[in-house]
């Protein structure tokens, strides 16, 4: 029995809603589509490259061919202008959904970057939400170039491509609105600007390969540099996964293998206002790889226990693998107070509450010396580089950093 015109219209509306909201997973055997959140703000501008056009669906009854479009959300109203007509604005309903695309390999300009695929714009939580829809492999071309220096050897880039593909596949469909952020909270994605021929070759030559443990996709986490040894996942997160075990790292040539930060008393007052500054600091627990797990801070307003991860965030440190010390200004030269160092680590195994240390004098600086960059779990990117330079294949690199995994097509 054929449906009436009204019923057909109703099903069409439902289909369009499902198409926009849910992930564009291709049929079995075809390449998945990633939905990447690239912006969440009050303004957005899109344009074509040079003499080309963009195609916009959602501002008129038919798809419209234009050069550029500006969108603003202000005073609970969404307005747009096209082709640089700054004095002519049109209003959109709050339920609007725009789909912006073109047929140009140079992509669509948004802010200072170009993006492949489609850009979809809607209102979510009182912000213009912009999601980039594109094929998985095209997405990976950008991710690999955004996450790893393009100068790294091919086998390191191939290892990164497989880890990034695995990470992306695990994200597909987890969120109704989008699959991944474009920042470090997922994987860094910087659009077409991050692509190079070498990176594209690394992605293309590993197409469809992903990491599995007992036939299930793994959490293929990675980081920049571990500082000599990677960390067990259970020391950083809630669960210890069998394939994320601590292994030796080969990251000694990393630009962030060693680092240091200095903090003055004035700076520490601003960072720890709830303690009324920082008078003393004591590391109370470390992991087996020497990362700080917990720390006790003393200020004029009492003390506070904090995880190494939270202190890292608070002080904007590169990693939790660090030591603390003091240095002072003498004859306009900074000298480290080495004799003070032993006071900062506390052996928690004696079951006694740590006691406050001597006050940090106002004319001293707190010196934090650290190793590596990132959480330290999974593949070390600088370690992968060193292994690649020694002739190791991407398979050897991945099997070193991810214990007991299989590398096969998804």
mmCIF file of C-alpha atoms in Angstrom:
data_model
loop_
_atom_site.group_PDB
_atom_site.id
_atom_site.type_symbol
_atom_site.label_atom_id
_atom_site.label_comp_id
_atom_site.label_asym_id
_atom_site.label_seq_id
_atom_site.Cartn_x
_atom_site.Cartn_y
_atom_site.Cartn_z
ATOM 1 C CA UNK A 1 0.000 0.000 0.000
ATOM 2 C CA UNK A 2 1.494 3.368 -0.997
ATOM 3 C CA UNK A 3 1.815 6.110 1.606
ATOM 4 C CA UNK A 4 -0.147 9.343 1.379
ATOM 5 C CA UNK A 5 1.711 12.605 0.532
ATOM 6 C CA UNK A 6 1.480 13.659 4.201
ATOM 7 C CA UNK A 7 2.995 10.393 5.433
ATOM 8 C CA UNK A 8 5.788 10.643 2.872
ATOM 9 C CA UNK A 9 6.562 14.166 4.069
ATOM 10 C CA UNK A 10 6.631 13.024 7.691
ATOM 11 C CA UNK A 11 9.070 10.201 6.932
ATOM 12 C CA UNK A 12 11.257 12.609 4.967
ATOM 13 C CA UNK A 13 11.526 14.922 7.983
ATOM 14 C CA UNK A 14 12.446 12.005 10.247
ATOM 15 C CA UNK A 15 15.072 10.806 7.769
ATOM 16 C CA UNK A 16 16.693 14.250 7.545
ATOM 17 C CA UNK A 17 16.786 14.517 11.361
ATOM 18 C CA UNK A 18 18.425 11.095 11.717
ATOM 19 C CA UNK A 19 20.885 11.909 8.916
ATOM 20 C CA UNK A 20 22.011 15.098 10.661
ATOM 21 C CA UNK A 21 22.182 13.854 14.244
ATOM 22 C CA UNK A 22 23.605 10.349 13.999
ATOM 23 C CA UNK A 23 26.999 9.298 12.639
ATOM 24 C CA UNK A 24 27.402 8.657 8.942
ATOM 25 C CA UNK A 25 28.659 5.099 9.216
ATOM 26 C CA UNK A 26 29.008 3.615 5.788
ATOM 27 C CA UNK A 27 27.699 0.221 4.869
ATOM 28 C CA UNK A 28 29.722 -2.810 5.900
ATOM 29 C CA UNK A 29 33.158 -2.789 4.275
ATOM 30 C CA UNK A 30 33.070 0.921 3.446
ATOM 31 C CA UNK A 31 35.009 3.725 5.070
ATOM 32 C CA UNK A 32 33.437 5.277 8.187
ATOM 33 C CA UNK A 33 32.774 8.998 8.464
ATOM 34 C CA UNK A 34 34.166 10.976 11.398
ATOM 35 C CA UNK A 35 32.254 13.851 13.013
ATOM 36 C CA UNK A 36 34.767 16.269 14.517
ATOM 37 C CA UNK A 37 33.740 19.198 16.705
ATOM 38 C CA UNK A 38 35.920 22.083 15.526
ATOM 39 C CA UNK A 39 34.221 25.072 17.152
ATOM 40 C CA UNK A 40 31.633 26.091 19.728
ATOM 41 C CA UNK A 41 31.202 29.870 19.832
ATOM 42 C CA UNK A 42 29.057 32.891 18.955
ATOM 43 C CA UNK A 43 30.471 33.752 15.526
ATOM 44 C CA UNK A 44 31.431 31.790 12.448
ATOM 45 C CA UNK A 45 32.638 32.705 8.975
ATOM 46 C CA UNK A 46 33.079 30.361 6.021
ATOM 47 C CA UNK A 47 34.409 31.029 2.541
ATOM 48 C CA UNK A 48 35.642 29.348 -0.583
ATOM 49 C CA UNK A 49 39.243 29.393 -1.761
ATOM 50 C CA UNK A 50 39.977 32.114 -4.338
ATOM 51 C CA UNK A 51 37.549 31.980 -7.282
ATOM 52 C CA UNK A 52 35.658 28.892 -6.094
ATOM 53 C CA UNK A 53 32.237 28.630 -4.413
ATOM 54 C CA UNK A 54 30.807 26.937 -1.367
ATOM 55 C CA UNK A 55 27.428 25.215 -1.413
ATOM 56 C CA UNK A 56 25.151 25.997 1.540
ATOM 57 C CA UNK A 57 22.026 24.040 2.377
ATOM 58 C CA UNK A 58 19.616 25.428 5.004
ATOM 59 C CA UNK A 59 19.394 29.167 4.237
ATOM 60 C CA UNK A 60 16.883 28.779 1.399
ATOM 61 C CA UNK A 61 14.630 26.138 -0.097
ATOM 62 C CA UNK A 62 17.415 24.948 -2.381
ATOM 63 C CA UNK A 63 21.143 24.501 -1.965
ATOM 64 C CA UNK A 64 22.742 27.899 -2.524
ATOM 65 C CA UNK A 65 26.007 28.643 -4.325
ATOM 66 C CA UNK A 66 27.889 31.515 -2.659
ATOM 67 C CA UNK A 67 31.407 32.808 -1.991
ATOM 68 C CA UNK A 68 31.144 33.291 1.776
ATOM 69 C CA UNK A 69 28.758 33.333 4.719
ATOM 70 C CA UNK A 70 28.968 34.988 8.152
ATOM 71 C CA UNK A 71 26.828 33.743 11.050
ATOM 72 C CA UNK A 72 26.304 35.474 14.418
ATOM 73 C CA UNK A 73 24.382 34.384 17.507
ATOM 74 C CA UNK A 74 23.578 37.421 19.661
ATOM 75 C CA UNK A 75 20.670 38.441 21.935
ATOM 76 C CA UNK A 76 19.039 35.038 21.384
ATOM 77 C CA UNK A 77 18.918 35.578 17.605
ATOM 78 C CA UNK A 78 20.833 33.860 14.798
ATOM 79 C CA UNK A 79 21.620 36.060 11.827
ATOM 80 C CA UNK A 80 23.647 35.550 8.677
ATOM 81 C CA UNK A 81 24.978 37.540 5.741
ATOM 82 C CA UNK A 82 26.416 36.258 2.467
ATOM 83 C CA UNK A 83 29.170 37.317 0.079
ATOM 84 C CA UNK A 84 30.459 40.134 2.278
ATOM 85 C CA UNK A 85 27.174 42.051 2.449
ATOM 86 C CA UNK A 86 27.826 43.384 5.970
ATOM 87 C CA UNK A 87 24.754 45.603 6.034
ATOM 88 C CA UNK A 88 22.259 42.969 4.888
ATOM 89 C CA UNK A 89 21.427 40.352 7.500
ATOM 90 C CA UNK A 90 18.840 37.592 7.551
ATOM 91 C CA UNK A 91 17.477 35.722 10.557
ATOM 92 C CA UNK A 92 17.531 31.956 11.044
ATOM 93 C CA UNK A 93 15.256 29.895 13.329
ATOM 94 C CA UNK A 94 16.886 28.397 16.426
ATOM 95 C CA UNK A 95 16.281 24.937 14.993
ATOM 96 C CA UNK A 96 18.396 25.739 11.927
ATOM 97 C CA UNK A 97 20.838 23.205 10.452
ATOM 98 C CA UNK A 98 23.310 24.351 7.813
ATOM 99 C CA UNK A 99 25.368 22.010 5.654
ATOM 100 C CA UNK A 100 28.343 23.668 3.944
ATOM 101 C CA UNK A 101 30.419 21.855 1.332
ATOM 102 C CA UNK A 102 32.199 22.292 -1.998
ATOM 103 C CA UNK A 103 33.969 20.298 -4.696
ATOM 104 C CA UNK A 104 37.345 21.952 -4.241
ATOM 105 C CA UNK A 105 40.324 19.896 -2.992
ATOM 106 C CA UNK A 106 41.508 23.031 -1.223
ATOM 107 C CA UNK A 107 38.541 22.696 1.119
ATOM 108 C CA UNK A 108 36.434 25.273 2.955
ATOM 109 C CA UNK A 109 37.979 28.122 4.903
ATOM 110 C CA UNK A 110 36.882 28.483 8.519
ATOM 111 C CA UNK A 111 38.877 30.946 10.630
ATOM 112 C CA UNK A 112 42.484 30.509 9.455
ATOM 113 C CA UNK A 113 42.232 26.860 8.362
ATOM 114 C CA UNK A 114 40.798 24.852 5.498
ATOM 115 C CA UNK A 115 38.667 21.759 6.015
ATOM 116 C CA UNK A 116 37.740 18.844 3.758
ATOM 117 C CA UNK A 117 34.326 17.181 3.706
ATOM 118 C CA UNK A 118 31.250 18.949 5.057
ATOM 119 C CA UNK A 119 30.875 21.545 7.806
ATOM 120 C CA UNK A 120 27.571 21.418 9.664
ATOM 121 C CA UNK A 121 26.351 24.308 11.799
ATOM 122 C CA UNK A 122 23.586 24.223 14.410
ATOM 123 C CA UNK A 123 22.733 25.836 17.757
ATOM 124 C CA UNK A 124 23.616 23.807 20.840
ATOM 125 C CA UNK A 125 23.778 25.091 24.449
ATOM 126 C CA UNK A 126 23.425 28.690 23.246
ATOM 127 C CA UNK A 127 26.478 28.373 20.987
ATOM 128 C CA UNK A 128 27.071 27.854 17.289
ATOM 129 C CA UNK A 129 28.303 24.274 17.085
ATOM 130 C CA UNK A 130 30.408 23.460 14.027
ATOM 131 C CA UNK A 131 31.062 19.815 13.199
ATOM 132 C CA UNK A 132 33.282 18.631 10.366
ATOM 133 C CA UNK A 133 32.029 15.462 8.638
ATOM 134 C CA UNK A 134 34.731 13.684 6.624
ATOM 135 C CA UNK A 135 36.004 10.216 5.753
ATOM 136 C CA UNK A 136 38.164 8.498 8.373
ATOM 137 C CA UNK A 137 41.322 8.285 6.238
ATOM 138 C CA UNK A 138 41.102 11.969 5.267
ATOM 139 C CA UNK A 139 40.686 12.798 8.954
ATOM 140 C CA UNK A 140 43.810 10.748 9.758
ATOM 141 C CA UNK A 141 45.906 12.664 7.209
ATOM 142 C CA UNK A 142 45.368 15.726 9.371
ATOM 143 C CA UNK A 143 45.603 14.006 12.765
ATOM 144 C CA UNK A 144 48.971 12.375 12.045
ATOM 145 C CA UNK A 145 50.348 15.697 10.800
ATOM 146 C CA UNK A 146 48.876 17.513 13.811
ATOM 147 C CA UNK A 147 50.098 15.029 16.421
ATOM 148 C CA UNK A 148 53.581 14.118 15.142
ATOM 149 C CA UNK A 149 56.291 16.255 13.473
ATOM 150 C CA UNK A 150 56.251 15.700 9.711
ATOM 151 C CA UNK A 151 60.047 15.321 9.728
ATOM 152 C CA UNK A 152 59.865 12.043 11.696
ATOM 153 C CA UNK A 153 60.812 8.817 9.832
ATOM 154 C CA UNK A 154 58.129 7.065 7.793
ATOM 155 C CA UNK A 155 57.790 4.041 10.087
ATOM 156 C CA UNK A 156 57.180 6.334 13.094
ATOM 157 C CA UNK A 157 54.490 8.186 11.118
ATOM 158 C CA UNK A 158 52.976 4.834 10.100
ATOM 159 C CA UNK A 159 52.866 3.738 13.752
ATOM 160 C CA UNK A 160 51.166 7.038 14.618
ATOM 161 C CA UNK A 161 48.641 6.530 11.805
ATOM 162 C CA UNK A 162 47.639 3.098 13.105
ATOM 163 C CA UNK A 163 47.419 4.285 16.714
ATOM 164 C CA UNK A 164 45.336 7.317 15.636
ATOM 165 C CA UNK A 165 43.057 5.158 13.455
ATOM 166 C CA UNK A 166 42.469 2.761 16.357
ATOM 167 C CA UNK A 167 41.751 5.656 18.709
ATOM 168 C CA UNK A 168 39.284 7.161 16.221
ATOM 169 C CA UNK A 169 37.463 3.866 15.615
ATOM 170 C CA UNK A 170 36.924 3.514 19.372
ATOM 171 C CA UNK A 171 35.262 6.943 19.425
ATOM 172 C CA UNK A 172 32.783 6.321 16.586
ATOM 173 C CA UNK A 173 29.174 6.613 17.705
ATOM 174 C CA UNK A 174 29.930 7.140 21.405
ATOM 175 C CA UNK A 175 28.375 10.622 21.325
ATOM 176 C CA UNK A 176 25.100 11.462 19.552
ATOM 177 C CA UNK A 177 26.290 14.814 18.232
ATOM 178 C CA UNK A 178 29.949 14.233 17.335
ATOM 179 C CA UNK A 179 32.683 11.604 17.607
ATOM 180 C CA UNK A 180 35.793 13.595 18.475
ATOM 181 C CA UNK A 181 37.046 16.979 19.588
ATOM 182 C CA UNK A 182 39.705 18.670 17.466
ATOM 183 C CA UNK A 183 41.921 19.207 20.528
ATOM 184 C CA UNK A 184 44.103 17.074 22.795
ATOM 185 C CA UNK A 185 40.994 15.942 24.662
ATOM 186 C CA UNK A 186 40.559 13.553 21.691
ATOM 187 C CA UNK A 187 43.223 13.894 18.996
ATOM 188 C CA UNK A 188 44.602 17.138 17.609
ATOM 189 C CA UNK A 189 43.000 17.857 14.227
ATOM 190 C CA UNK A 190 44.076 20.968 12.320
ATOM 191 C CA UNK A 191 42.372 20.540 8.966
ATOM 192 C CA UNK A 192 44.091 20.408 5.577
ATOM 193 C CA UNK A 193 47.010 22.581 6.716
ATOM 194 C CA UNK A 194 48.510 19.618 8.631
ATOM 195 C CA UNK A 195 48.805 17.353 5.580
ATOM 196 C CA UNK A 196 52.053 16.644 3.699
ATOM 197 C CA UNK A 197 52.864 14.050 0.989
ATOM 198 C CA UNK A 198 54.928 12.028 3.486
ATOM 199 C CA UNK A 199 52.166 11.982 6.097
ATOM 200 C CA UNK A 200 49.566 11.062 3.484
ATOM 201 C CA UNK A 201 51.825 8.180 2.406
ATOM 202 C CA UNK A 202 52.044 6.952 6.028
ATOM 203 C CA UNK A 203 48.250 6.898 6.284
ATOM 204 C CA UNK A 204 47.682 5.409 2.836
ATOM 205 C CA UNK A 205 50.267 2.628 3.309
ATOM 206 C CA UNK A 206 48.592 1.474 6.552
ATOM 207 C CA UNK A 207 44.996 1.809 5.355
ATOM 208 C CA UNK A 208 42.467 -0.175 7.437
ATOM 209 C CA UNK A 209 45.111 -1.399 9.934
ATOM 210 C CA UNK A 210 44.248 -1.037 13.616
ATOM 211 C CA UNK A 211 45.378 -2.396 16.990
ATOM 212 C CA UNK A 212 43.516 -5.219 18.715
ATOM 213 C CA UNK A 213 43.873 -7.160 21.946
ATOM 214 C CA UNK A 214 41.992 -10.452 22.011
ATOM 215 C CA UNK A 215 40.148 -9.320 18.873
ATOM 216 C CA UNK A 216 38.885 -6.076 20.428
ATOM 217 C CA UNK A 217 40.040 -2.576 19.515
ATOM 218 C CA UNK A 218 42.415 -1.222 22.155
ATOM 219 C CA UNK A 219 42.581 2.197 23.785
ATOM 220 C CA UNK A 220 45.539 3.294 21.665
ATOM 221 C CA UNK A 221 46.707 6.192 23.830
ATOM 222 C CA UNK A 222 50.000 7.891 23.052
ATOM 223 C CA UNK A 223 52.115 10.763 24.324
ATOM 224 C CA UNK A 224 55.099 12.862 23.329
ATOM 225 C CA UNK A 225 57.880 11.579 25.604
ATOM 226 C CA UNK A 226 57.940 9.490 28.788
ATOM 227 C CA UNK A 227 61.325 10.511 30.183
ATOM 228 C CA UNK A 228 62.969 7.080 29.874
ATOM 229 C CA UNK A 229 60.176 4.659 30.704
ATOM 230 C CA UNK A 230 56.460 4.582 29.911
ATOM 231 C CA UNK A 231 53.874 4.247 32.678
ATOM 232 C CA UNK A 232 51.379 1.526 33.597
ATOM 233 C CA UNK A 233 47.846 2.687 32.772
ATOM 234 C CA UNK A 234 46.670 1.822 36.284
ATOM 235 C CA UNK A 235 49.045 4.386 37.764
ATOM 236 C CA UNK A 236 47.475 7.179 35.703
ATOM 237 C CA UNK A 237 43.857 6.091 35.275
ATOM 238 C CA UNK A 238 41.400 3.844 37.059
ATOM 239 C CA UNK A 239 42.126 0.555 35.280
ATOM 240 C CA UNK A 240 45.271 -1.390 34.461
ATOM 241 C CA UNK A 241 44.897 -2.641 30.898
ATOM 242 C CA UNK A 242 47.004 -5.659 29.878
ATOM 243 C CA UNK A 243 48.389 -3.971 26.759
ATOM 244 C CA UNK A 244 49.297 -0.659 28.472
ATOM 245 C CA UNK A 245 52.241 -1.799 30.570
ATOM 246 C CA UNK A 246 55.369 0.111 31.483
ATOM 247 C CA UNK A 247 58.229 -0.461 29.006
ATOM 248 C CA UNK A 248 61.605 1.108 28.391
ATOM 249 C CA UNK A 249 61.458 4.222 26.229
ATOM 250 C CA UNK A 250 64.009 5.478 23.710
ATOM 251 C CA UNK A 251 63.086 9.148 23.923
ATOM 252 C CA UNK A 252 66.445 10.531 25.113
ATOM 253 C CA UNK A 253 66.699 12.829 22.076
ATOM 254 C CA UNK A 254 63.309 14.387 22.782
ATOM 255 C CA UNK A 255 63.297 18.168 22.998
ATOM 256 C CA UNK A 256 61.269 17.691 26.201
ATOM 257 C CA UNK A 257 63.247 14.857 27.735
ATOM 258 C CA UNK A 258 64.443 17.283 30.456
ATOM 259 C CA UNK A 259 62.774 20.527 31.413
ATOM 260 C CA UNK A 260 62.465 22.928 34.333
ATOM 261 C CA UNK A 261 60.101 25.619 35.606
ATOM 262 C CA UNK A 262 60.631 28.312 38.227
ATOM 263 C CA UNK A 263 57.899 29.861 40.372
ATOM 264 C CA UNK A 264 58.324 32.960 42.542
ATOM 265 C CA UNK A 265 56.524 33.488 45.852
ATOM 266 C CA UNK A 266 54.283 36.062 44.170
ATOM 267 C CA UNK A 267 53.330 33.582 41.448
ATOM 268 C CA UNK A 268 52.629 30.845 43.998
ATOM 269 C CA UNK A 269 50.362 33.224 45.958
ATOM 270 C CA UNK A 270 48.245 33.646 42.816
ATOM 271 C CA UNK A 271 48.224 29.944 41.940
ATOM 272 C CA UNK A 272 47.220 28.792 45.451
ATOM 273 C CA UNK A 273 44.923 31.532 46.834
ATOM 274 C CA UNK A 274 42.977 29.018 48.938
ATOM 275 C CA UNK A 275 46.196 28.298 50.882
ATOM 276 C CA UNK A 276 47.172 31.980 50.900
ATOM 277 C CA UNK A 277 50.287 31.088 48.970
ATOM 278 C CA UNK A 278 52.649 28.154 49.192
ATOM 279 C CA UNK A 279 54.990 27.891 52.175
ATOM 280 C CA UNK A 280 56.131 24.332 51.674
ATOM 281 C CA UNK A 281 55.617 21.324 49.424
ATOM 282 C CA UNK A 282 56.072 17.605 49.998
ATOM 283 C CA UNK A 283 55.851 14.682 47.558
ATOM 284 C CA UNK A 284 54.081 11.865 49.412
ATOM 285 C CA UNK A 285 53.828 9.094 46.791
ATOM 286 C CA UNK A 286 55.506 8.172 43.514
ATOM 287 C CA UNK A 287 54.844 5.489 40.912
ATOM 288 C CA UNK A 288 57.358 2.800 39.999
ATOM 289 C CA UNK A 289 58.544 4.984 37.130
ATOM 290 C CA UNK A 290 59.078 7.924 39.495
ATOM 291 C CA UNK A 291 55.991 9.924 38.540
ATOM 292 C CA UNK A 292 54.385 11.963 41.301
ATOM 293 C CA UNK A 293 51.092 10.365 42.357
ATOM 294 C CA UNK A 294 50.290 12.531 45.379
ATOM 295 C CA UNK A 295 51.647 15.634 47.009
ATOM 296 C CA UNK A 296 50.969 17.726 50.116
ATOM 297 C CA UNK A 297 51.017 21.510 49.952
ATOM 298 C CA UNK A 298 51.363 23.779 52.982
ATOM 299 C CA UNK A 299 50.278 27.405 53.056
ATOM 300 C CA UNK A 300 49.416 30.100 55.576
ATOM 301 C CA UNK A 301 45.844 28.791 55.521
ATOM 302 C CA UNK A 302 46.609 25.148 56.307
ATOM 303 C CA UNK A 303 47.517 22.260 54.042
ATOM 304 C CA UNK A 304 46.024 20.442 51.081
ATOM 305 C CA UNK A 305 46.613 17.009 49.543
ATOM 306 C CA UNK A 306 46.600 16.890 45.769
ATOM 307 C CA UNK A 307 47.263 14.350 43.022
ATOM 308 C CA UNK A 308 50.296 14.746 40.825
ATOM 309 C CA UNK A 309 47.963 15.118 37.823
ATOM 310 C CA UNK A 310 46.152 18.063 39.413
ATOM 311 C CA UNK A 311 49.388 19.744 40.419
ATOM 312 C CA UNK A 312 50.668 19.307 36.878
ATOM 313 C CA UNK A 313 47.534 21.065 35.597
ATOM 314 C CA UNK A 314 47.772 23.779 38.246
ATOM 315 C CA UNK A 315 51.428 24.587 37.526
ATOM 316 C CA UNK A 316 51.124 23.835 33.773
ATOM 317 C CA UNK A 317 53.918 21.270 33.887
ATOM 318 C CA UNK A 318 54.774 19.010 30.961
ATOM 319 C CA UNK A 319 54.427 15.792 32.964
ATOM 320 C CA UNK A 320 54.100 14.378 36.487
ATOM 321 C CA UNK A 321 57.651 13.008 36.412
ATOM 322 C CA UNK A 322 59.391 15.758 38.362
ATOM 323 C CA UNK A 323 61.371 16.771 41.419
ATOM 324 C CA UNK A 324 61.004 19.958 43.461
ATOM 325 C CA UNK A 325 63.762 22.095 44.879
ATOM 326 C CA UNK A 326 64.619 25.681 45.793
ATOM 327 C CA UNK A 327 66.893 28.204 44.188
ATOM 328 C CA UNK A 328 67.793 31.670 45.318
ATOM 329 C CA UNK A 329 69.227 34.833 43.857
ATOM 330 C CA UNK A 330 72.788 35.534 44.922
ATOM 331 C CA UNK A 331 74.871 38.206 43.171
ATOM 332 C CA UNK A 332 72.258 38.303 40.404
ATOM 333 C CA UNK A 333 72.856 34.639 39.600
ATOM 334 C CA UNK A 334 70.401 31.859 40.312
ATOM 335 C CA UNK A 335 71.933 29.113 42.436
ATOM 336 C CA UNK A 336 70.226 25.902 43.350
ATOM 337 C CA UNK A 337 69.916 25.020 47.024
ATOM 338 C CA UNK A 338 70.962 21.383 46.638
ATOM 339 C CA UNK A 339 71.099 20.795 50.386
ATOM 340 C CA UNK A 340 67.366 21.446 50.547
ATOM 341 C CA UNK A 341 66.417 18.732 48.059
ATOM 342 C CA UNK A 342 66.097 15.768 50.412
ATOM 343 C CA UNK A 343 63.327 17.470 52.365
ATOM 344 C CA UNK A 344 60.841 17.407 49.521
ATOM 345 C CA UNK A 345 60.288 13.666 49.197
ATOM 346 C CA UNK A 346 58.480 11.825 51.950
ATOM 347 C CA UNK A 347 58.417 8.065 52.403
ATOM 348 C CA UNK A 348 54.756 7.309 52.995
ATOM 349 C CA UNK A 349 55.504 3.691 53.967
ATOM 350 C CA UNK A 350 56.253 4.598 57.593
ATOM 351 C CA UNK A 351 52.512 5.355 58.067
ATOM 352 C CA UNK A 352 53.236 8.621 59.851
ATOM 353 C CA UNK A 353 51.564 11.822 58.758
ATOM 354 C CA UNK A 354 53.999 14.032 56.840
ATOM 355 C CA UNK A 355 55.114 17.048 58.807
ATOM 356 C CA UNK A 356 55.359 20.592 57.449
ATOM 357 C CA UNK A 357 58.734 21.436 55.990
ATOM 358 C CA UNK A 358 60.662 24.639 56.680
ATOM 359 C CA UNK A 359 59.030 27.673 55.078
ATOM 360 C CA UNK A 360 60.048 28.633 51.568
ATOM 361 C CA UNK A 361 61.700 32.058 51.993
ATOM 362 C CA UNK A 362 60.147 34.905 50.032
ATOM 363 C CA UNK A 363 63.314 35.583 48.023
ATOM 364 C CA UNK A 364 63.557 31.952 46.886
ATOM 365 C CA UNK A 365 62.096 30.365 43.781
ATOM 366 C CA UNK A 366 60.431 26.985 43.696
ATOM 367 C CA UNK A 367 62.311 24.962 41.092
ATOM 368 C CA UNK A 368 60.533 22.070 39.370
ATOM 369 C CA UNK A 369 62.762 19.776 37.292
ATOM 370 C CA UNK A 370 60.978 17.261 35.119
ATOM 371 C CA UNK A 371 61.250 14.623 32.429
ATOM 372 C CA UNK A 372 59.109 13.901 29.386
ATOM 373 C CA UNK A 373 55.822 15.361 28.190
ATOM 374 C CA UNK A 374 52.344 13.911 28.503
ATOM 375 C CA UNK A 375 50.739 11.183 30.625
ATOM 376 C CA UNK A 376 53.448 8.640 29.763
ATOM 377 C CA UNK A 377 51.069 5.772 28.856
ATOM 378 C CA UNK A 378 51.161 3.848 25.581
ATOM 379 C CA UNK A 379 53.279 4.834 22.599
ATOM 380 C CA UNK A 380 55.954 7.456 23.055
ATOM 381 C CA UNK A 381 56.196 9.509 19.871
ATOM 382 C CA UNK A 382 59.847 10.430 20.402
ATOM 383 C CA UNK A 383 60.588 6.836 21.309
ATOM 384 C CA UNK A 384 58.913 5.747 18.052
ATOM 385 C CA UNK A 385 61.156 8.193 16.194
ATOM 386 C CA UNK A 386 64.303 6.727 17.775
ATOM 387 C CA UNK A 387 63.220 3.163 17.000
ATOM 388 C CA UNK A 388 62.428 4.124 13.400
ATOM 389 C CA UNK A 389 65.860 5.702 13.020
ATOM 390 C CA UNK A 390 67.378 2.400 14.188
ATOM 391 C CA UNK A 391 65.552 0.576 11.405
ATOM 392 C CA UNK A 392 62.534 -0.800 13.265
ATOM 393 C CA UNK A 393 59.282 -1.218 11.323
ATOM 394 C CA UNK A 394 55.966 0.283 12.412
ATOM 395 C CA UNK A 395 54.886 -3.197 13.534
ATOM 396 C CA UNK A 396 57.897 -3.551 15.849
ATOM 397 C CA UNK A 397 57.345 -0.061 17.245
ATOM 398 C CA UNK A 398 53.683 -0.693 18.004
ATOM 399 C CA UNK A 399 54.276 -4.127 19.540
ATOM 400 C CA UNK A 400 56.952 -2.636 21.795
ATOM 401 C CA UNK A 401 54.713 0.075 23.243
ATOM 402 C CA UNK A 402 51.436 -1.908 23.251
ATOM 403 C CA UNK A 403 52.036 -5.282 24.907
ATOM 404 C CA UNK A 404 50.558 -8.370 23.233
ATOM 405 C CA UNK A 405 48.534 -6.595 20.564
ATOM 406 C CA UNK A 406 47.565 -7.732 17.063
ATOM 407 C CA UNK A 407 47.831 -5.438 14.040
ATOM 408 C CA UNK A 408 45.140 -6.230 11.477
ATOM 409 C CA UNK A 409 42.365 -4.735 9.369
ATOM 410 C CA UNK A 410 39.266 -3.576 11.227
#
